[in-house]
mmCIF file of C-alpha atoms in Angstrom:
data_model
loop_
_atom_site.group_PDB
_atom_site.id
_atom_site.type_symbol
_atom_site.label_atom_id
_atom_site.label_comp_id
_atom_site.label_asym_id
_atom_site.label_seq_id
_atom_site.Cartn_x
_atom_site.Cartn_y
_atom_site.Cartn_z
ATOM 1 C CA MET J 1 0.004 0.138 0.172
ATOM 2 C CA PRO J 2 1.216 3.338 -1.020
ATOM 3 C CA LYS J 3 2.569 5.670 2.006
ATOM 4 C CA LYS J 4 -0.047 8.307 1.442
ATOM 5 C CA LYS J 5 -2.810 5.676 1.166
ATOM 6 C CA LYS J 6 -1.607 3.989 4.198
ATOM 7 C CA LYS J 7 -1.807 7.311 6.459
ATOM 8 C CA GLN J 8 -5.184 8.121 5.106
ATOM 9 C CA HIS J 9 -6.225 4.614 6.039
ATOM 10 C CA GLU J 10 -4.896 4.845 9.625
ATOM 11 C CA PHE J 11 -6.593 8.216 9.787
ATOM 12 C CA ILE J 12 -10.013 6.785 8.941
ATOM 13 C CA ILE J 13 -9.422 3.757 11.408
ATOM 14 C CA THR J 14 -8.577 6.226 14.349
ATOM 15 C CA ALA J 15 -11.693 8.582 13.367
ATOM 16 C CA LYS J 16 -13.882 5.332 13.690
ATOM 17 C CA LYS J 17 -12.423 4.622 17.012
ATOM 18 C CA LEU J 18 -12.669 7.894 18.121
ATOM 19 C CA LEU J 19 -16.315 8.836 16.982
ATOM 20 C CA LYS J 20 -17.385 5.478 18.723
ATOM 21 C CA ASN J 21 -16.469 6.726 22.030
ATOM 22 C CA LYS J 22 -19.539 8.655 23.285
ATOM 23 C CA LEU J 23 -17.694 10.891 25.818
ATOM 24 C CA ALA J 24 -14.907 12.028 23.303
ATOM 25 C CA VAL J 25 -17.913 12.797 20.950
ATOM 26 C CA ILE J 26 -19.362 15.192 23.519
ATOM 27 C CA GLY J 27 -15.968 16.529 24.399
ATOM 28 C CA LEU J 28 -15.389 17.176 20.737
ATOM 29 C CA ILE J 29 -19.158 19.131 20.585
ATOM 30 C CA ILE J 30 -18.160 21.012 23.451
ATOM 31 C CA ILE J 31 -14.606 22.091 22.164
ATOM 32 C CA ILE J 32 -16.329 23.146 18.492
ATOM 33 C CA ILE J 33 -18.918 25.043 20.452
ATOM 34 C CA GLN J 34 -16.318 26.991 22.289
ATOM 35 C CA ILE J 35 -14.062 27.733 19.216
ATOM 36 C CA GLY J 36 -17.022 28.887 17.531
ATOM 37 C CA MET J 37 -17.744 31.248 20.313
ATOM 38 C CA ALA J 38 -14.213 32.530 20.437
ATOM 39 C CA LEU J 39 -14.285 33.002 16.708
ATOM 40 C CA PHE J 40 -17.418 34.886 16.407
ATOM 41 C CA ALA J 41 -17.784 36.514 19.858
ATOM 42 C CA PRO J 42 -18.698 39.684 18.350
ATOM 43 C CA MET J 43 -21.592 38.357 16.325
ATOM 44 C CA ILE J 44 -22.989 36.726 19.300
ATOM 45 C CA THR J 45 -22.846 39.133 21.896
ATOM 46 C CA VAL J 46 -24.701 42.440 22.122
ATOM 47 C CA HIS J 47 -23.023 44.204 25.032
ATOM 48 C CA ASP J 48 -19.354 45.153 25.687
ATOM 49 C CA PRO J 49 -17.739 42.772 28.042
ATOM 50 C CA VAL J 50 -16.003 45.578 30.122
ATOM 51 C CA LYS J 51 -18.562 48.578 29.728
ATOM 52 C CA GLN J 52 -20.045 49.097 33.091
ATOM 53 C CA ASN J 53 -23.592 49.881 33.586
ATOM 54 C CA LEU J 54 -24.105 50.507 37.244
ATOM 55 C CA ALA J 55 -27.703 50.900 36.876
ATOM 56 C CA SER J 56 -28.098 47.467 36.134
ATOM 57 C CA SER J 57 -25.631 45.767 38.343
ATOM 58 C CA GLU J 58 -26.188 42.289 39.701
ATOM 59 C CA LEU J 59 -29.137 41.501 37.504
ATOM 60 C CA PRO J 60 -30.216 37.732 38.139
ATOM 61 C CA VAL J 61 -30.147 35.036 35.238
ATOM 62 C CA LEU J 62 -32.849 35.568 32.592
ATOM 63 C CA SER J 63 -33.066 38.987 33.260
ATOM 64 C CA GLU J 64 -34.338 41.058 30.115
ATOM 65 C CA GLY J 65 -31.489 41.650 27.705
ATOM 66 C CA HIS J 66 -29.235 39.879 29.909
ATOM 67 C CA TRP J 67 -29.865 36.267 29.832
ATOM 68 C CA LEU J 68 -27.126 35.055 32.046
ATOM 69 C CA GLY J 69 -27.619 38.360 34.430
ATOM 70 C CA THR J 70 -24.926 40.976 35.122
ATOM 71 C CA ASP J 71 -22.155 41.539 37.495
ATOM 72 C CA ASN J 72 -21.465 44.062 40.526
ATOM 73 C CA TYR J 73 -20.402 46.523 37.697
ATOM 74 C CA GLY J 74 -23.529 46.034 35.509
ATOM 75 C CA ARG J 75 -21.469 44.109 32.821
ATOM 76 C CA ASP J 76 -23.157 41.341 30.981
ATOM 77 C CA VAL J 77 -22.031 38.090 32.090
ATOM 78 C CA TRP J 78 -22.803 36.309 28.858
ATOM 79 C CA SER J 79 -20.747 38.759 26.962
ATOM 80 C CA ARG J 80 -17.748 38.219 29.515
ATOM 81 C CA ILE J 81 -18.171 34.331 29.346
ATOM 82 C CA VAL J 82 -17.876 34.421 25.411
ATOM 83 C CA HIS J 83 -14.967 36.622 24.982
ATOM 84 C CA GLY J 84 -13.453 34.945 27.991
ATOM 85 C CA SER J 85 -13.431 31.527 25.897
ATOM 86 C CA ARG J 86 -10.987 33.472 23.582
ATOM 87 C CA ILE J 87 -8.512 34.203 26.373
ATOM 88 C CA SER J 88 -8.537 30.735 27.670
ATOM 89 C CA LEU J 89 -8.100 29.039 24.087
ATOM 90 C CA ILE J 90 -5.269 31.440 22.987
ATOM 91 C CA VAL J 91 -3.371 31.270 26.295
ATOM 92 C CA GLY J 92 -3.708 27.584 26.522
ATOM 93 C CA ILE J 93 -2.579 27.206 22.710
ATOM 94 C CA VAL J 94 0.216 29.536 23.423
ATOM 95 C CA ALA J 95 1.334 27.792 26.419
ATOM 96 C CA VAL J 96 1.017 24.013 24.755
ATOM 97 C CA SER J 97 2.878 25.057 21.601
ATOM 98 C CA LEU J 98 5.664 26.603 23.585
ATOM 99 C CA GLY J 99 5.955 23.580 25.870
ATOM 100 C CA LEU J 100 5.819 21.244 22.866
ATOM 101 C CA ILE J 101 8.536 23.064 21.251
ATOM 102 C CA GLY J 102 10.985 22.860 24.264
ATOM 103 C CA GLY J 103 9.834 19.459 25.361
ATOM 104 C CA VAL J 104 9.986 17.840 21.753
ATOM 105 C CA THR J 105 13.566 19.124 21.442
ATOM 106 C CA LEU J 106 14.816 17.939 24.644
ATOM 107 C CA GLY J 107 13.245 14.870 24.328
ATOM 108 C CA LEU J 108 14.641 14.267 20.717
ATOM 109 C CA LEU J 109 17.949 15.192 21.793
ATOM 110 C CA GLY J 110 18.065 13.098 25.115
ATOM 111 C CA GLY J 111 16.418 10.082 23.410
ATOM 112 C CA TYR J 112 19.235 9.986 20.519
ATOM 113 C CA TYR J 113 22.305 11.139 22.131
ATOM 114 C CA LYS J 114 23.290 9.002 25.073
ATOM 115 C CA LYS J 115 25.690 11.452 26.146
ATOM 116 C CA LEU J 116 23.019 14.333 26.378
ATOM 117 C CA ASP J 117 20.494 12.218 27.908
ATOM 118 C CA GLY J 118 21.835 12.159 31.587
ATOM 119 C CA ILE J 119 22.304 16.216 31.571
ATOM 120 C CA ILE J 120 18.724 16.504 29.993
ATOM 121 C CA MET J 121 16.962 14.075 32.294
ATOM 122 C CA ARG J 122 18.408 15.797 35.360
ATOM 123 C CA ILE J 123 17.110 18.978 34.377
ATOM 124 C CA VAL J 124 13.608 17.460 33.573
ATOM 125 C CA ASP J 125 13.780 15.748 37.151
ATOM 126 C CA LEU J 126 14.854 19.166 38.644
ATOM 127 C CA LEU J 127 11.594 20.676 37.095
ATOM 128 C CA PHE J 128 9.647 17.670 38.418
ATOM 129 C CA SER J 129 10.824 18.323 41.963
ATOM 130 C CA PHE J 130 8.599 21.703 41.878
ATOM 131 C CA PRO J 131 4.927 21.296 42.150
ATOM 132 C CA GLY J 132 3.348 22.751 38.620
ATOM 133 C CA ILE J 133 1.348 25.165 40.085
ATOM 134 C CA LEU J 134 4.061 26.475 42.529
ATOM 135 C CA LEU J 135 6.779 26.487 39.682
ATOM 136 C CA ALA J 136 4.073 28.752 37.550
ATOM 137 C CA MET J 137 3.759 31.123 40.567
ATOM 138 C CA LEU J 138 7.529 31.459 40.988
ATOM 139 C CA ILE J 139 8.159 32.334 37.154
ATOM 140 C CA ILE J 140 5.247 34.968 37.367
ATOM 141 C CA ALA J 141 6.749 36.314 40.362
ATOM 142 C CA VAL J 142 9.907 36.881 38.264
ATOM 143 C CA LEU J 143 8.353 37.895 35.041
ATOM 144 C CA GLY J 144 5.286 39.972 36.286
ATOM 145 C CA THR J 145 1.626 39.370 36.198
ATOM 146 C CA SER J 146 -0.015 39.150 32.625
ATOM 147 C CA LEU J 147 -1.323 36.603 30.289
ATOM 148 C CA ILE J 148 1.765 36.532 28.634
ATOM 149 C CA ASN J 149 3.828 35.504 31.395
ATOM 150 C CA VAL J 150 0.996 33.230 32.451
ATOM 151 C CA ALA J 151 1.318 31.528 29.176
ATOM 152 C CA ILE J 152 5.212 31.344 29.422
ATOM 153 C CA ALA J 153 5.055 29.824 32.988
ATOM 154 C CA ILE J 154 2.766 27.091 31.888
ATOM 155 C CA SER J 155 4.655 25.982 29.042
ATOM 156 C CA ILE J 156 7.778 25.793 31.014
ATOM 157 C CA TRP J 157 5.755 23.524 33.386
ATOM 158 C CA SER J 158 4.977 21.451 30.354
ATOM 159 C CA ILE J 159 8.327 20.890 29.093
ATOM 160 C CA PRO J 160 9.354 18.100 31.460
ATOM 161 C CA SER J 161 6.237 15.790 30.740
ATOM 162 C CA CYS J 162 6.614 16.432 27.383
ATOM 163 C CA ALA J 163 10.313 15.569 27.184
ATOM 164 C CA ARG J 164 9.816 12.251 29.099
ATOM 165 C CA ILE J 165 7.051 11.142 26.626
ATOM 166 C CA VAL J 166 9.008 11.839 23.541
ATOM 167 C CA ARG J 167 12.284 10.525 24.942
ATOM 168 C CA GLY J 168 10.550 7.354 25.413
ATOM 169 C CA SER J 169 9.304 7.108 22.118
ATOM 170 C CA VAL J 170 12.594 7.886 20.601
ATOM 171 C CA LEU J 171 14.651 5.157 22.503
ATOM 172 C CA SER J 172 12.363 2.715 21.074
ATOM 173 C CA ILE J 173 11.904 4.048 17.498
ATOM 174 C CA LYS J 174 15.854 4.455 17.452
ATOM 175 C CA GLU J 175 16.499 0.936 17.560
ATOM 176 C CA LYS J 176 14.174 -0.012 14.459
ATOM 177 C CA GLU J 177 15.786 -1.343 11.356
ATOM 178 C CA TYR J 178 14.999 1.132 9.122
ATOM 179 C CA ILE J 179 16.755 3.761 11.430
ATOM 180 C CA MET J 180 19.696 1.431 11.435
ATOM 181 C CA ALA J 181 19.595 1.259 7.606
ATOM 182 C CA MET J 182 19.468 5.372 7.325
ATOM 183 C CA LYS J 183 22.413 5.436 9.325
ATOM 184 C CA SER J 184 24.547 2.799 7.319
ATOM 185 C CA LEU J 185 23.437 4.844 4.097
ATOM 186 C CA GLY J 186 25.177 8.193 5.702
ATOM 187 C CA ALA J 187 22.301 10.153 6.644
ATOM 188 C CA SER J 188 22.613 12.799 9.129
ATOM 189 C CA ASP J 189 21.479 12.737 12.501
ATOM 190 C CA PHE J 190 19.327 15.896 12.256
ATOM 191 C CA ARG J 191 17.553 14.208 8.783
ATOM 192 C CA ILE J 192 16.933 11.085 10.976
ATOM 193 C CA MET J 193 15.510 12.689 14.001
ATOM 194 C CA VAL J 194 13.370 15.261 11.942
ATOM 195 C CA LYS J 195 12.322 12.916 8.823
ATOM 196 C CA HIS J 196 12.178 9.481 10.364
ATOM 197 C CA ILE J 197 11.909 9.439 14.120
ATOM 198 C CA LEU J 198 9.625 12.719 14.958
ATOM 199 C CA PRO J 199 6.682 11.845 12.735
ATOM 200 C CA ASN J 200 6.738 8.358 14.411
ATOM 201 C CA CYS J 201 6.434 10.166 17.710
ATOM 202 C CA PHE J 202 3.320 12.348 16.808
ATOM 203 C CA ALA J 203 0.530 10.217 18.336
ATOM 204 C CA PRO J 204 1.555 10.409 21.775
ATOM 205 C CA ILE J 205 2.483 14.109 21.000
ATOM 206 C CA ILE J 206 -1.041 14.827 20.099
ATOM 207 C CA VAL J 207 -2.556 12.877 22.753
ATOM 208 C CA PHE J 208 -0.351 14.687 25.223
ATOM 209 C CA ALA J 209 -1.312 18.174 23.671
ATOM 210 C CA THR J 210 -5.082 17.727 24.017
ATOM 211 C CA MET J 211 -4.791 16.693 27.427
ATOM 212 C CA ARG J 212 -2.333 19.447 28.268
ATOM 213 C CA MET J 213 -4.816 21.975 26.922
ATOM 214 C CA ALA J 214 -7.163 21.050 29.669
ATOM 215 C CA THR J 215 -4.421 21.671 32.189
ATOM 216 C CA ALA J 216 -3.319 24.790 30.750
ATOM 217 C CA ILE J 217 -6.850 26.174 30.743
ATOM 218 C CA LEU J 218 -7.386 25.318 34.569
ATOM 219 C CA SER J 219 -3.738 26.863 35.375
ATOM 220 C CA THR J 220 -4.848 29.856 33.448
ATOM 221 C CA ALA J 221 -7.938 30.219 35.609
ATOM 222 C CA SER J 222 -6.472 29.116 38.773
ATOM 223 C CA LEU J 223 -3.461 31.707 38.386
ATOM 224 C CA SER J 224 -5.879 34.528 37.399
ATOM 225 C CA TYR J 225 -7.984 33.554 40.324
ATOM 226 C CA LEU J 226 -5.084 34.346 42.555
ATOM 227 C CA GLY J 227 -4.340 37.607 40.837
ATOM 228 C CA LEU J 228 -1.507 36.530 39.206
ATOM 229 C CA GLY J 229 -2.754 36.524 35.572
ATOM 230 C CA ALA J 230 -5.486 38.572 34.123
ATOM 231 C CA GLN J 231 -5.951 41.600 35.568
ATOM 232 C CA PRO J 232 -9.442 43.675 35.826
ATOM 233 C CA PRO J 233 -11.629 44.492 33.864
ATOM 234 C CA THR J 234 -10.079 41.434 31.790
ATOM 235 C CA PRO J 235 -13.155 38.819 30.696
ATOM 236 C CA GLU J 236 -11.507 35.815 32.197
ATOM 237 C CA TRP J 237 -13.038 33.009 33.708
ATOM 238 C CA GLY J 238 -10.792 32.784 36.775
ATOM 239 C CA ALA J 239 -10.695 36.362 37.404
ATOM 240 C CA MET J 240 -14.538 36.619 37.011
ATOM 241 C CA ILE J 241 -14.929 33.811 39.749
ATOM 242 C CA SER J 242 -12.398 35.951 41.939
ATOM 243 C CA GLN J 243 -14.577 39.160 41.479
ATOM 244 C CA GLY J 244 -17.758 37.288 42.046
ATOM 245 C CA GLN J 245 -17.026 35.215 45.447
ATOM 246 C CA ALA J 246 -17.768 38.574 47.504
ATOM 247 C CA PHE J 247 -21.269 38.320 45.955
ATOM 248 C CA MET J 248 -21.664 34.503 46.597
ATOM 249 C CA TRP J 249 -24.765 34.719 48.407
ATOM 250 C CA SER J 250 -26.466 37.630 46.797
ATOM 251 C CA SER J 251 -25.687 36.809 43.306
ATOM 252 C CA PRO J 252 -24.232 33.203 43.358
ATOM 253 C CA HIS J 253 -24.566 33.121 39.164
ATOM 254 C CA LEU J 254 -21.222 35.489 39.230
ATOM 255 C CA THR J 255 -19.103 32.401 40.295
ATOM 256 C CA ILE J 256 -21.236 29.609 39.193
ATOM 257 C CA ILE J 257 -21.625 30.341 35.709
ATOM 258 C CA PRO J 258 -17.772 30.740 34.994
ATOM 259 C CA GLY J 259 -17.051 27.685 36.903
ATOM 260 C CA ILE J 260 -19.381 25.684 34.777
ATOM 261 C CA ALA J 261 -17.340 27.251 31.734
ATOM 262 C CA ILE J 262 -14.232 26.015 33.298
ATOM 263 C CA MET J 263 -15.605 22.733 33.973
ATOM 264 C CA LEU J 264 -16.983 21.842 30.879
ATOM 265 C CA THR J 265 -14.071 22.682 28.963
ATOM 266 C CA VAL J 266 -11.538 21.042 31.188
ATOM 267 C CA PHE J 267 -14.109 18.152 30.922
ATOM 268 C CA ALA J 268 -13.910 18.146 27.103
ATOM 269 C CA PHE J 269 -10.456 18.519 26.252
ATOM 270 C CA ASN J 270 -9.628 15.655 28.684
ATOM 271 C CA VAL J 271 -12.430 13.214 27.528
ATOM 272 C CA VAL J 272 -10.826 13.880 23.952
ATOM 273 C CA GLY J 273 -7.255 12.975 25.043
ATOM 274 C CA ASP J 274 -8.490 9.791 26.440
ATOM 275 C CA GLY J 275 -10.627 9.033 23.247
ATOM 276 C CA LEU J 276 -7.533 9.798 21.060
ATOM 277 C CA ARG J 277 -5.120 7.480 23.491
ATOM 278 C CA ASP J 278 -7.682 4.805 23.125
ATOM 279 C CA ALA J 279 -8.302 5.372 19.360
ATOM 280 C CA ILE J 280 -4.462 5.642 18.534
ATOM 281 C CA ASP J 281 -3.504 2.263 20.526
ATOM 282 C CA PRO J 282 -3.321 -0.407 18.181
ATOM 283 C CA ASN J 283 -4.400 -3.270 20.473
ATOM 284 C CA MET J 284 -8.009 -1.611 20.676
ATOM 285 C CA ASP J 285 -10.556 -2.841 18.245
ATOM 286 C CA ILE J 286 -12.465 -0.751 15.808
#
């Protein structure tokens, strides 16, 4: 079978397995809805997410003109949730992408070169010795509070896990006969790593990236809740919970609604990641 058709066949089989997983399908639907909200936020919202209207503050859910109510400054909660989805996705994608670049590079080098393996893995072990959220807080304390620095902090936190996953794949792949053949033909190490080893590591990398998106979104919300990420009046879900907790008894929707948004998004990426892992596993039946 030609290489291109073989890849298409494998993709179809993986897609069939994924679509048979009901939870993964639900997760995909939630992710697609969130992406749609982020892309078309100005079209599906009427109110400015940061514009204050103190005359309409703390309106309850299903109020006229504000179906998810308003916050203590009279800002429309629906508009803030929708625009907050943009922030969550952008920070998550940037953080995971930077983490993948660093993790894949270290994993490739460590798995392929024995002399570098010990040094790289000790650096990874050092990063693992810090609890993730504390490491992120330490980095933000050095860099300053902003969403850009949140993305950088989460990406650095993601590097060691990605490096270990890629290293494990490289250690098994580099012993394959076709890799030995490429070496005997005089192919450079860079060509072997990029053209022949890295493509065969894509499956675990994709699963890791999907599940890491959930961690990145949750971490962004946690850091913003602590005041280390998004700053007022930015419509970020964690910051919304932080601002709304003072009104928990009078206006519980100010914390419950963004909390549900975070919960659904994290759930969606986790179940899709689980579904991809099962679908890519060759031991699973169609």
